[in-house]
Coordinates of C-alpha atoms and ligand atoms in Angstrom, one line a residue:
X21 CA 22.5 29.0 -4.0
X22 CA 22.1 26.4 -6.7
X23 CA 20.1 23.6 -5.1
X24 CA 18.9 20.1 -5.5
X25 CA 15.7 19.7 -4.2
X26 CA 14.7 15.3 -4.5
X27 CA 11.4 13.5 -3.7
X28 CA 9.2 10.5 -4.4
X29 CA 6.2 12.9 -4.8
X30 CA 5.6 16.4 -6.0
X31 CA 2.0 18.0 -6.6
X32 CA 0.4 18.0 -9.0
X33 CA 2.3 15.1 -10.9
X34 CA 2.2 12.9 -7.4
X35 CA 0.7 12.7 -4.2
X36 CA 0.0 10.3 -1.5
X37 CA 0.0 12.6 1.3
X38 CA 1.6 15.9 2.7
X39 CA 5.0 15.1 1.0
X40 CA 4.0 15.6 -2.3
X41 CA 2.2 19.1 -1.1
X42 CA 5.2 20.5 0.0
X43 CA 7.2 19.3 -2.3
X44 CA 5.6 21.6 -5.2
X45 CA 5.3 24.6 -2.7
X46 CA 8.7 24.7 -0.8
X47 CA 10.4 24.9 -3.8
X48 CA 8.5 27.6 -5.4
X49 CA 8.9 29.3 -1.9
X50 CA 12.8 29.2 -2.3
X51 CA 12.8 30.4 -5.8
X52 CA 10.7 33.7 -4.8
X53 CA 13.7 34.2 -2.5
X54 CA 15.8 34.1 -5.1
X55 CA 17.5 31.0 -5.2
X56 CA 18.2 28.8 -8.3
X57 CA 16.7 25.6 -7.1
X58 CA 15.7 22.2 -9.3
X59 CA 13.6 19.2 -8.4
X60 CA 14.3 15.9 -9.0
X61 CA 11.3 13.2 -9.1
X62 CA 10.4 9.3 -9.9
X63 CA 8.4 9.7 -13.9
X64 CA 5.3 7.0 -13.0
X65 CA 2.8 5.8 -15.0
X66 CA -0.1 7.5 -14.5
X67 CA 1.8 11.1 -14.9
X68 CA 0.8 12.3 -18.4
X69 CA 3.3 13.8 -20.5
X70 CA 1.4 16.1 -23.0
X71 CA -0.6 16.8 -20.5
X72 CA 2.4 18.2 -17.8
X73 CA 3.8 19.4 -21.0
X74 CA 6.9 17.4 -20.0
X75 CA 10.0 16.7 -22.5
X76 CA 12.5 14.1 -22.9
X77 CA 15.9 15.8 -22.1
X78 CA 17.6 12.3 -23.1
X79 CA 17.2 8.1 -23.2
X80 CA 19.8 5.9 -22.6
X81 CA 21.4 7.3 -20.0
X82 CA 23.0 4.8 -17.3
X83 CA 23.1 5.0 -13.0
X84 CA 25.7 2.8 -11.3
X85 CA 23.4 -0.1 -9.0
X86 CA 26.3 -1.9 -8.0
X87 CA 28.2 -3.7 -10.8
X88 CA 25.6 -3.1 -13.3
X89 CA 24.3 -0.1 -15.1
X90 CA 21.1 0.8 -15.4
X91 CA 19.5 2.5 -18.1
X92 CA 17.1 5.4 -17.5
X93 CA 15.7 8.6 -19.5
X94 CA 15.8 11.8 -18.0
X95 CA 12.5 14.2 -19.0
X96 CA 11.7 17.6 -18.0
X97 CA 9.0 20.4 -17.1
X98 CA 8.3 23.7 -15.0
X99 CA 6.5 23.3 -12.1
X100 CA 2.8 24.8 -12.5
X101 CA 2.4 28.3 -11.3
X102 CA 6.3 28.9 -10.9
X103 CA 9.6 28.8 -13.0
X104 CA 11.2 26.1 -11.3
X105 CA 12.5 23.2 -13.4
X106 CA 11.4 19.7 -12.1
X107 CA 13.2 16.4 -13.8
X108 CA 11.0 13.0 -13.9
X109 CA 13.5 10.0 -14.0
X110 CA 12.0 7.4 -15.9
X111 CA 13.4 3.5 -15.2
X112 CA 11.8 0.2 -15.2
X113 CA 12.0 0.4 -11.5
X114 CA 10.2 3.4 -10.8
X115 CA 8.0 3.9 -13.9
X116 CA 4.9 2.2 -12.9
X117 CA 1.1 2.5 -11.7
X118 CA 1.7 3.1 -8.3
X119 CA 3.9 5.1 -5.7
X120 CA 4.8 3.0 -3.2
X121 CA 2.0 0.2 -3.1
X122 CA 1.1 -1.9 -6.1
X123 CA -2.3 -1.1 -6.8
X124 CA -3.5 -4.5 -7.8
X125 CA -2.4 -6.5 -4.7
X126 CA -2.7 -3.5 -2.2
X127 CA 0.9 -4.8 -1.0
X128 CA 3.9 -2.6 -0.8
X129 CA 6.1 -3.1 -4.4
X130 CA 8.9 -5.3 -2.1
X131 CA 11.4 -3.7 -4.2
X132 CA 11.2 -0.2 -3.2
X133 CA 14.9 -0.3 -2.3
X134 CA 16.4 -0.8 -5.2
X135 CA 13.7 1.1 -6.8
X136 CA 15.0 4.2 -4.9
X137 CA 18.4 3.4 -5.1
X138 CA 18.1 3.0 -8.4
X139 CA 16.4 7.1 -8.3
X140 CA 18.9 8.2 -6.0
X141 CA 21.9 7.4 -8.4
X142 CA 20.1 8.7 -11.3
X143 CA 19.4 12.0 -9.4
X144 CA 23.3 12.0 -9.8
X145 CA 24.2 10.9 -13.1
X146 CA 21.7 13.4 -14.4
X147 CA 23.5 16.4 -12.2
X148 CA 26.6 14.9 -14.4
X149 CA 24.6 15.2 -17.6
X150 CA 23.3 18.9 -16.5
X151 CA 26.7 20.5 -15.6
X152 CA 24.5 21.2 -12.1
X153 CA 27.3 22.0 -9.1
X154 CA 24.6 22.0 -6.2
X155 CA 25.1 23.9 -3.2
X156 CA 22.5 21.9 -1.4
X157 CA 21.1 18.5 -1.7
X158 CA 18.0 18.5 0.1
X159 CA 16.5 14.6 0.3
X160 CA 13.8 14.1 1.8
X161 CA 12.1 11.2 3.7
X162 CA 13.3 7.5 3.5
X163 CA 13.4 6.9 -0.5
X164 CA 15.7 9.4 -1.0
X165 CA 17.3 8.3 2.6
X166 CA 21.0 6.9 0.7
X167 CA 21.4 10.2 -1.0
X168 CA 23.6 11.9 1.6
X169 CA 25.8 8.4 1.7
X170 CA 26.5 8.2 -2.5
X171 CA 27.3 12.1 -2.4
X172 CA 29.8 11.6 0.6
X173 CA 31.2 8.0 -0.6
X174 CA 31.0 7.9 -4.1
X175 CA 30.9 11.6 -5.8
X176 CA 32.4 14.3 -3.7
X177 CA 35.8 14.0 -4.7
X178 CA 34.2 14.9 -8.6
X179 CA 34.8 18.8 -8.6
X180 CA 30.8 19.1 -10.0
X181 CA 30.1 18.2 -6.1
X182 CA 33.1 19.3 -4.7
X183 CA 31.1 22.6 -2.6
X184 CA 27.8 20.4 -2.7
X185 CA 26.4 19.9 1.6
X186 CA 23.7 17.8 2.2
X187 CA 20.1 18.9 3.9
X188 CA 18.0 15.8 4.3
X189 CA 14.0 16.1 6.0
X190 CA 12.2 13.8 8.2
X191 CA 8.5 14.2 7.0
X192 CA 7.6 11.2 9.2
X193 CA 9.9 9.0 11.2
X194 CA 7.2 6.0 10.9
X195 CA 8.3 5.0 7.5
X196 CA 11.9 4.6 7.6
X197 CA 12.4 2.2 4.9
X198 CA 13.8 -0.8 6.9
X199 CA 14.3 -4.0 4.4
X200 CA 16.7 -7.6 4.2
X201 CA 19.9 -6.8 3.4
X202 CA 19.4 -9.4 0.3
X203 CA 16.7 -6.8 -1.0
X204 CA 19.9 -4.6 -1.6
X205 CA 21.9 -7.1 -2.3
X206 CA 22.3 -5.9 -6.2
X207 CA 23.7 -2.5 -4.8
X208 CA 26.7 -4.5 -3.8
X209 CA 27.5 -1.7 -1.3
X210 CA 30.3 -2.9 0.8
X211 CA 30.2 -4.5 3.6
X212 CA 32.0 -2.2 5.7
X213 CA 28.9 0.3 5.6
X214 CA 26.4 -1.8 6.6
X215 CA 27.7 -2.1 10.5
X216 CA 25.2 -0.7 13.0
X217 CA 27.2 2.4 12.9
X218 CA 26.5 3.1 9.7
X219 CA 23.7 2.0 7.6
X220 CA 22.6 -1.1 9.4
X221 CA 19.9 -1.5 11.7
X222 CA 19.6 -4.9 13.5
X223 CA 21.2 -6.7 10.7
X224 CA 18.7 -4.9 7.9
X225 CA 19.4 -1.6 6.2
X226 CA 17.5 1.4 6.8
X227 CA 17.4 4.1 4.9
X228 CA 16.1 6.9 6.9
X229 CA 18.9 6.5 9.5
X230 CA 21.4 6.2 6.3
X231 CA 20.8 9.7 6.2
X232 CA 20.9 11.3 9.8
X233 CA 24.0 9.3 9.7
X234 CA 25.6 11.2 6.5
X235 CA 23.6 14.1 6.2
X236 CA 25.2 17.6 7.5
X237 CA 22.3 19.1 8.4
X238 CA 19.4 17.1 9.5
X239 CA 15.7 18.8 9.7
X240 CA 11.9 18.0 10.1
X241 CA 8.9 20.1 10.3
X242 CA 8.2 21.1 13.8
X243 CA 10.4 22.4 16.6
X244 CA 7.7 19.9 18.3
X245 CA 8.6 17.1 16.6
X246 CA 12.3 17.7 16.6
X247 CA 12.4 17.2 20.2
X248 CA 9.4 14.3 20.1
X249 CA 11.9 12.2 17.7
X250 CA 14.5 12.1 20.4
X251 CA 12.2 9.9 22.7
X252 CA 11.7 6.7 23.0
X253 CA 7.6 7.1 22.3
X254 CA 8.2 8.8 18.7
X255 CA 11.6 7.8 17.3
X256 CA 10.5 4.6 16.5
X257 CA 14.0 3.1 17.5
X258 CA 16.1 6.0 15.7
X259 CA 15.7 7.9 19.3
X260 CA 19.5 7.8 20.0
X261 CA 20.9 8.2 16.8
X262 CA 19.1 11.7 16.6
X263 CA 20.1 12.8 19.7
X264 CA 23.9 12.2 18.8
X265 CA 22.6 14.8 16.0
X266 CA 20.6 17.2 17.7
X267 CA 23.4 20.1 17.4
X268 CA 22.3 19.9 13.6
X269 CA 18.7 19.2 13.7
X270 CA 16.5 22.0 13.0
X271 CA 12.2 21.6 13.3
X272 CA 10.5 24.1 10.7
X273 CA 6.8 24.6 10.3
X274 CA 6.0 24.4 7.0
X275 CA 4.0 26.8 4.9
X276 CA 0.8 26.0 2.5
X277 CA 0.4 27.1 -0.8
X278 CA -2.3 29.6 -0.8
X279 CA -2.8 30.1 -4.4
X280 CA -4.0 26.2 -4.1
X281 CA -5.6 26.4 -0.8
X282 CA -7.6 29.6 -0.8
X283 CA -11.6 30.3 -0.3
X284 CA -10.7 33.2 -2.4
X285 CA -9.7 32.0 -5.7
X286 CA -10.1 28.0 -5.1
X287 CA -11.9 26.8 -8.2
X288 CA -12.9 23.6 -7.3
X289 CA -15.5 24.8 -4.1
X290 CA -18.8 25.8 -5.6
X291 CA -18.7 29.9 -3.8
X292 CA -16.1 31.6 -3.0
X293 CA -15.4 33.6 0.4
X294 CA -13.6 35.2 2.6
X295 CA -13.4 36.4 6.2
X296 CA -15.6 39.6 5.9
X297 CA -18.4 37.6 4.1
X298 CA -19.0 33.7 5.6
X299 CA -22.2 33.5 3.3
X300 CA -20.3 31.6 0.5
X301 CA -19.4 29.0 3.3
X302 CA -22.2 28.2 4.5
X303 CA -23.4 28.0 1.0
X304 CA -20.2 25.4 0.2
X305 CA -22.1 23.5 3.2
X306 CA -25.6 23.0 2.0
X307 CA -23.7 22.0 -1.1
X308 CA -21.7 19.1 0.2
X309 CA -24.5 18.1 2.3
X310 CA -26.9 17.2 -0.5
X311 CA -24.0 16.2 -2.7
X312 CA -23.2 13.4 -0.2
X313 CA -27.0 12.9 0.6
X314 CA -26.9 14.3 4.1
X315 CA -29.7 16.1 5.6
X316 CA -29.1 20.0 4.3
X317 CA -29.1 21.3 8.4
X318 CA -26.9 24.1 9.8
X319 CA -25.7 21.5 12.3
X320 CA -22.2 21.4 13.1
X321 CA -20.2 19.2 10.4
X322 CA -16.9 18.1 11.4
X323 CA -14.8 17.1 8.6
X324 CA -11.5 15.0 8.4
X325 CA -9.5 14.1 5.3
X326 CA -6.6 11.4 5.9
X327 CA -4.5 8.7 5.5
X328 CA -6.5 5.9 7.0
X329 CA -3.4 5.0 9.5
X330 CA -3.2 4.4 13.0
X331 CA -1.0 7.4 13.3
X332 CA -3.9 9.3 13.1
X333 CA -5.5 8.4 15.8
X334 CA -9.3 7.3 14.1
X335 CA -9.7 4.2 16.6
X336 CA -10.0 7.3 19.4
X337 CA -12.2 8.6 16.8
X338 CA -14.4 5.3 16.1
X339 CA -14.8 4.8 20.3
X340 CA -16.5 7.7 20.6
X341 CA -18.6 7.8 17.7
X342 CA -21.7 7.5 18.9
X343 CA -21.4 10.1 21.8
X344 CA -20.0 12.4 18.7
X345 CA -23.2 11.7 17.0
X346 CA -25.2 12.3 19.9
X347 CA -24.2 15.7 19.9
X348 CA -26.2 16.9 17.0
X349 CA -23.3 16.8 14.7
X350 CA -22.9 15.6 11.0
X351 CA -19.7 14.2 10.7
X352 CA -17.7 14.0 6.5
X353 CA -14.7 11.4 6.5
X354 CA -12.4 11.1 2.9
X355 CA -9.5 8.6 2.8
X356 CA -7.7 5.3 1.8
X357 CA -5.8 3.2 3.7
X358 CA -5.9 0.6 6.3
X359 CA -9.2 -1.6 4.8
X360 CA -10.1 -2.4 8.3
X361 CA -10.5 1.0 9.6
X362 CA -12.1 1.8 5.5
X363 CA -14.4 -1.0 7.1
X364 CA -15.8 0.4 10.8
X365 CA -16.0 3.6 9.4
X366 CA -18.4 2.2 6.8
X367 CA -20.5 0.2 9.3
X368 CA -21.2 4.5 11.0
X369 CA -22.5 5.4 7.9
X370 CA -24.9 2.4 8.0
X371 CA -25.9 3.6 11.1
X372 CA -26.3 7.4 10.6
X373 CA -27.5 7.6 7.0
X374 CA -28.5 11.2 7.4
X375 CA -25.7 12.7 9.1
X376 CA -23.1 11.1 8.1
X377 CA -20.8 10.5 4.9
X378 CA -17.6 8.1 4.5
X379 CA -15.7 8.9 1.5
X380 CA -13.2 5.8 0.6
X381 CA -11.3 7.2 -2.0
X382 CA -8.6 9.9 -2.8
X383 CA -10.4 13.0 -4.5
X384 CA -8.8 16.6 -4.2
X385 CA -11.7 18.0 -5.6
X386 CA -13.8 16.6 -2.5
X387 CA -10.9 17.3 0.1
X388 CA -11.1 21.2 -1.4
X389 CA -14.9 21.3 -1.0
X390 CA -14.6 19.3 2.8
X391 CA -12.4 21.8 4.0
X392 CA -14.7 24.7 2.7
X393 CA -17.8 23.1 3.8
X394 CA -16.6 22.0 7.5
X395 CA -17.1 23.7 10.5
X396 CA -14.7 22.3 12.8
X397 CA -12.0 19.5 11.0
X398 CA -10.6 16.4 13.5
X399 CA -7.0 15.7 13.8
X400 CA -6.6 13.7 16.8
X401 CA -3.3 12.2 15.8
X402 CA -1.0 10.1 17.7
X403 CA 1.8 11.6 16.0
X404 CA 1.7 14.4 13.3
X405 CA 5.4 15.8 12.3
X406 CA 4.0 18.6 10.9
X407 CA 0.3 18.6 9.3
X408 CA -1.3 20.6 6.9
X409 CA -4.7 20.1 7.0
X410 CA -4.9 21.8 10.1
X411 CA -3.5 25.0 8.4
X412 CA -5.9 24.3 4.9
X413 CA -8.7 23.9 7.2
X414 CA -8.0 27.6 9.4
X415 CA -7.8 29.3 5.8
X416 CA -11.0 27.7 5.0
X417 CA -12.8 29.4 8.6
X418 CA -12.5 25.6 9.6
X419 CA -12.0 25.3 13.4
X420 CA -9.2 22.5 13.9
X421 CA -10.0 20.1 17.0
X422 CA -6.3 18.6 17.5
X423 CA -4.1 16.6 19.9
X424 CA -0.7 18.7 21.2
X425 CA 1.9 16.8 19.1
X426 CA 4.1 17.4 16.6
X427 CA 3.2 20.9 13.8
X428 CA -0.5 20.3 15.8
X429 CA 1.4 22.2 18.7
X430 CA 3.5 24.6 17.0
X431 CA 0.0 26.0 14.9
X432 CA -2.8 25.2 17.0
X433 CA -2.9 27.1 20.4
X434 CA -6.2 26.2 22.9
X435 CA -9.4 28.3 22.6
X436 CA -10.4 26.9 25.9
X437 CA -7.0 28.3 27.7
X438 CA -6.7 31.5 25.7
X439 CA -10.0 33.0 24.1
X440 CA -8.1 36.0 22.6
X441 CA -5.2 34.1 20.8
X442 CA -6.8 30.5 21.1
X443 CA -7.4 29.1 16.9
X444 CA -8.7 25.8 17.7
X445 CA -9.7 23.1 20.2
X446 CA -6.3 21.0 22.0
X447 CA -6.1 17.9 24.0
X448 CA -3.2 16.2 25.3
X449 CA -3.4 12.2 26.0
X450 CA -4.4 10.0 23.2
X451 CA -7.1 8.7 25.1
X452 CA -10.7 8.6 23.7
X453 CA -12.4 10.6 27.1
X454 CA -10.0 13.5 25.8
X455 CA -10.7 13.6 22.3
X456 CA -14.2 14.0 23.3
X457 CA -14.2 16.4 25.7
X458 CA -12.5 18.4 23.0
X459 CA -14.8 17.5 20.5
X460 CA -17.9 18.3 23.0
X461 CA -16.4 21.7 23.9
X462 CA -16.2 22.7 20.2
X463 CA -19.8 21.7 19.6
X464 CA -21.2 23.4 22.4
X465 CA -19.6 26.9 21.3
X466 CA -21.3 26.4 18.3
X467 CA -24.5 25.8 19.8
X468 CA -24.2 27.9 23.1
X469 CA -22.3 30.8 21.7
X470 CA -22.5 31.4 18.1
X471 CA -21.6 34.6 17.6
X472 CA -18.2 34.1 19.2
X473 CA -17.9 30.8 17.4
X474 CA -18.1 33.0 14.0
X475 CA -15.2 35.8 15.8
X476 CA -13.5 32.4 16.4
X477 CA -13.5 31.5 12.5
X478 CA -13.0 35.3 11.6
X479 CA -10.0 35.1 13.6
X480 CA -8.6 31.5 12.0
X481 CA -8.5 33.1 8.7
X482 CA -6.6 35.9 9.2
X483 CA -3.6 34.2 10.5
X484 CA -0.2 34.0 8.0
X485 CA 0.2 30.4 7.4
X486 CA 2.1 31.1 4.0
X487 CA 5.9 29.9 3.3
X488 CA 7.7 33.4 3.7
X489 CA 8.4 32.3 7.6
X490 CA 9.3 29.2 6.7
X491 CA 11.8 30.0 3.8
X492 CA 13.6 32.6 5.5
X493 CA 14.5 29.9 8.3
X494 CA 15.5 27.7 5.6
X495 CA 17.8 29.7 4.0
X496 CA 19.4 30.1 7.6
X497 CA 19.6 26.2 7.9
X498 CA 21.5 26.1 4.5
X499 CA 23.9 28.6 5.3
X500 CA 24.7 26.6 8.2
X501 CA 24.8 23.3 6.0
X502 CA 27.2 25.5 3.3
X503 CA 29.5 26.1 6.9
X504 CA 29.9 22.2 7.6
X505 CA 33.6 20.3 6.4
X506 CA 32.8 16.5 6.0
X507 CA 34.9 14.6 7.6
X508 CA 35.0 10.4 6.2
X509 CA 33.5 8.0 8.7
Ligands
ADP605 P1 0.1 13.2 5.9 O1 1.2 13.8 5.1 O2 0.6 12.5 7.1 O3 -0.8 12.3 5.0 P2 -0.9 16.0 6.0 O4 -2.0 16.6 6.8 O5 0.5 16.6 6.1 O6 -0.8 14.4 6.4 O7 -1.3 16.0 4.4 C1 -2.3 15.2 3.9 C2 -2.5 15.8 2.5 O8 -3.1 14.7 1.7 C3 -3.6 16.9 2.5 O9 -3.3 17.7 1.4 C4 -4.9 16.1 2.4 O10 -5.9 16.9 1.8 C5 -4.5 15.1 1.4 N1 -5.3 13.8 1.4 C6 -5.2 12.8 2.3 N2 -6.1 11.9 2.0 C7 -6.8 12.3 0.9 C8 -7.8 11.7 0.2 N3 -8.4 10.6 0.4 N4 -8.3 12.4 -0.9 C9 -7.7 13.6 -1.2 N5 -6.7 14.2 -0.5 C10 -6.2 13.5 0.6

């Protein structure tokens, strides 16, 4: 299949989060399988050019935004490690410091819709320019949300995308791109789309439900998740609208890219290790511990890397921190985000010099050497689509401590419940007394029984986290996208 694969972030050019993670290793995944798939991404500033080794394919080429035409250049590369060709559209929209957030003011650039409109379209025009007829369109996430709607309203009568059916992903329903219709206002898109059937939302537009409307086939990354969107407590208002959708909703776990994440071969964790010898992770450990000034102890270290978000459910985490501490833990935290959390955390560090590190910053070296280093890694999330840390951390001998939602659920089963199959420590409410117990169970089978803590981590490791699952679904979901027959709304 000849396939389109679009999204704001793609490792190693881009990253905020998961997105960008999968977005470099789902594609290579689909290439080993044999199809001929090409990426589309925003060029920004800080992506180096002789460095990537990336080429201009051409300047002046123009995207419709409404009336007007906007001039972008199209440049090009191979993603590392693979031969799949990723394009970087460069515009004065998209082309700047930051991702989403303007790095300066810490705001949100207010005009990200046009900014991804503006990507969207160009995605297109450069097809034009390439002679690509796609198969698939796979969009993914809200900025690439109006992609399904341009290809059905504005270019599928144009034989180039006359077999093309799109796929679109929900990464994570919490950011759905929700903004003033006079934000869009420059698209001129008529009005007769922006009714609540269609693209409006409470007299705004949004752009994620743009595409569950238009898209053929609808996915995101859990069969957990799938069915948590279609509630009230996780669809964050796109409940119904999913439902109507569910015959064509589909919830894959995604893989990891273990030639990144691998004790094996990582090159940026000072030893490396594997199952049959744990030495080189305990020596990644005492490492990180007098890196970051801690006391060099065999303690238990529990580790978390994350966006600093609600979503993921720190306040639980911040409640309980002294009874966490109490348990003869040290405790590593890495992540940006939300300044006040950035702030309480700080204040525990204060507090517990010794045993405790908070990391503000993003630092993939550091993340590599937490997961290594960590002896059990934290996800107590509210919500969690899909998750990968939770996977890095198993490959890594890390034992995950996670609440049953979302891709927590599909990978993590109960040690607690089942000692022969369990990988990891579960809790169901998001309530602090939970967590803990969870947290306090963990410890004390480090403590209490270590030997079949160690089977534990033994056993973490040898599970099959890597993308040849998850691709051969996929290709199932596209032949089932190639089946559908549009018909106009
Ligand atoms: P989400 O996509 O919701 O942020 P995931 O667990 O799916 O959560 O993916 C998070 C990814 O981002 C992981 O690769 C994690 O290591 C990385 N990450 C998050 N925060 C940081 C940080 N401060 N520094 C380095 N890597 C980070």
């Amino acid at each position: 299949m000849n396939i389109v694969f679009i999204s704001a972030e793609v490792v190693p050019f881009s990253k905020t989060g998961g997105l960008g993670d999968v977005s470099s290793a789902y594609p290579k995944a689909m290439k080993e399988l044999g199809h001929n798939i090409i990426i589309f991404t925003p060029l920004y500033k800080k992506i180096n050019l002789e460095d990537n080794n990336i080429k201009l394919v051409k300047k002046d080429l123009v995207a419709p935004i409404g009336e007007k035409l906007e001039v972008f250049e199209l440049y090009e590369s191979v993603l590392p490690g693979s031969q799949v060709p990723i394009y970087f559209i460069k515009n004065n929209y998209l082309y700047r410091d930051g991702i989403y957030v303007d790095e300066e003011t810490g705001e949100d650039y207010a005009d990200s819709p046009i900014r991804f409109l503006s990507f969207s379209q160009s995605v297109f025009a450069s097809l034009e320019l390439l002679g690509f007829a796609p198969n698939i369109i796979h969009a993914n996430d809200w900025h690439t949300g109006l992609v399904p709607f341009l290809l059905k309203t504005q270019y599928s009568e144009k034989p180039l995308f006359s077999k093309a059916r799109t796929v679109f992903t929900i990464h994570n329903i919490g950011y759905q791109g929700i903004y003033p219709l006079e934000e869009i206002a420059d698209a001129n898109i008529p009005e007769i789309y922006l009714t609540e059937d269609l693209l409006g939302f409470y007299d705004q537009i949004n752009f994620m439900k743009a595409a569950v409307v238009y898209t053929d086939i609808l996915t995101t990354v859990s069969s957990k998740y799938a069915e948590e969107i279609q509630t009230k407590e996780y669809g964050y208002g796109l409940e119904k609208i999913i439902a109507t959708r569910k015959d064509d909703l589909y919830g894959i776990v995604h893989g990891i890219d273990l030639t990144i994440w691998n004790p094996r071969t990582d090159e940026l964790i000072v030893k490396n290790y594997d199952a049959r010898n744990l030495k080189g992770k305990e020596e990644c450990k005492n490492y990180l511990q007098d890196k970051l000034n801690l006391d060099v102890t065999d303690k238990p270290l529990l580790g978390i890397i994350t966006r600093l978000a609600t979503q993921k459910g720190l306040n639980m985490i911040l409640k309980k921190f002294d009874d966490i501490m109490n348990l003869k833990v040290q405790f590593i935290l890495l992540g940006t985000g939300d300044p006040k959390l950035e702030k309480k955390f700080k204040t525990k560090e204060k507090k517990y010099p010794e045993d405790c590190s908070i990391n503000i910053e993003f630092d993939n070296r550091l993340a590599h050497q937490i997961e290594a280093a960590s002896d059990f890694f934290l996800m107590p999330s509210i919500y969690e689509p899909c998750g990968l840390n939770q996977m890095y951390s198993m490959v890594y001998g890390t034992v995950p401590i996670v609440r049953n939602t979302g891709g927590l659920s599909d990978t993590v089963k109960d040690y607690v419940e089942d000692q022969t199959n369990g990988n990891g420590f579960v809790f169901e409410k998001a309530k602090p007394d939970e967590f803990f117990e969870a947290v306090e169970l963990a410890v004390s089978l480090y403590y209490n029984d270590h030997p079949s803590f160690v089977k534990l981590q033994k056993r973490v490791m040898s599970l099959d986290f890597s993308w040849k699952n998850a691709a051969s679904n996929w290709q199932k979901v596209y032949e089932q996208a190639l089946k559908k027959r549009w018909k106009k709304k």
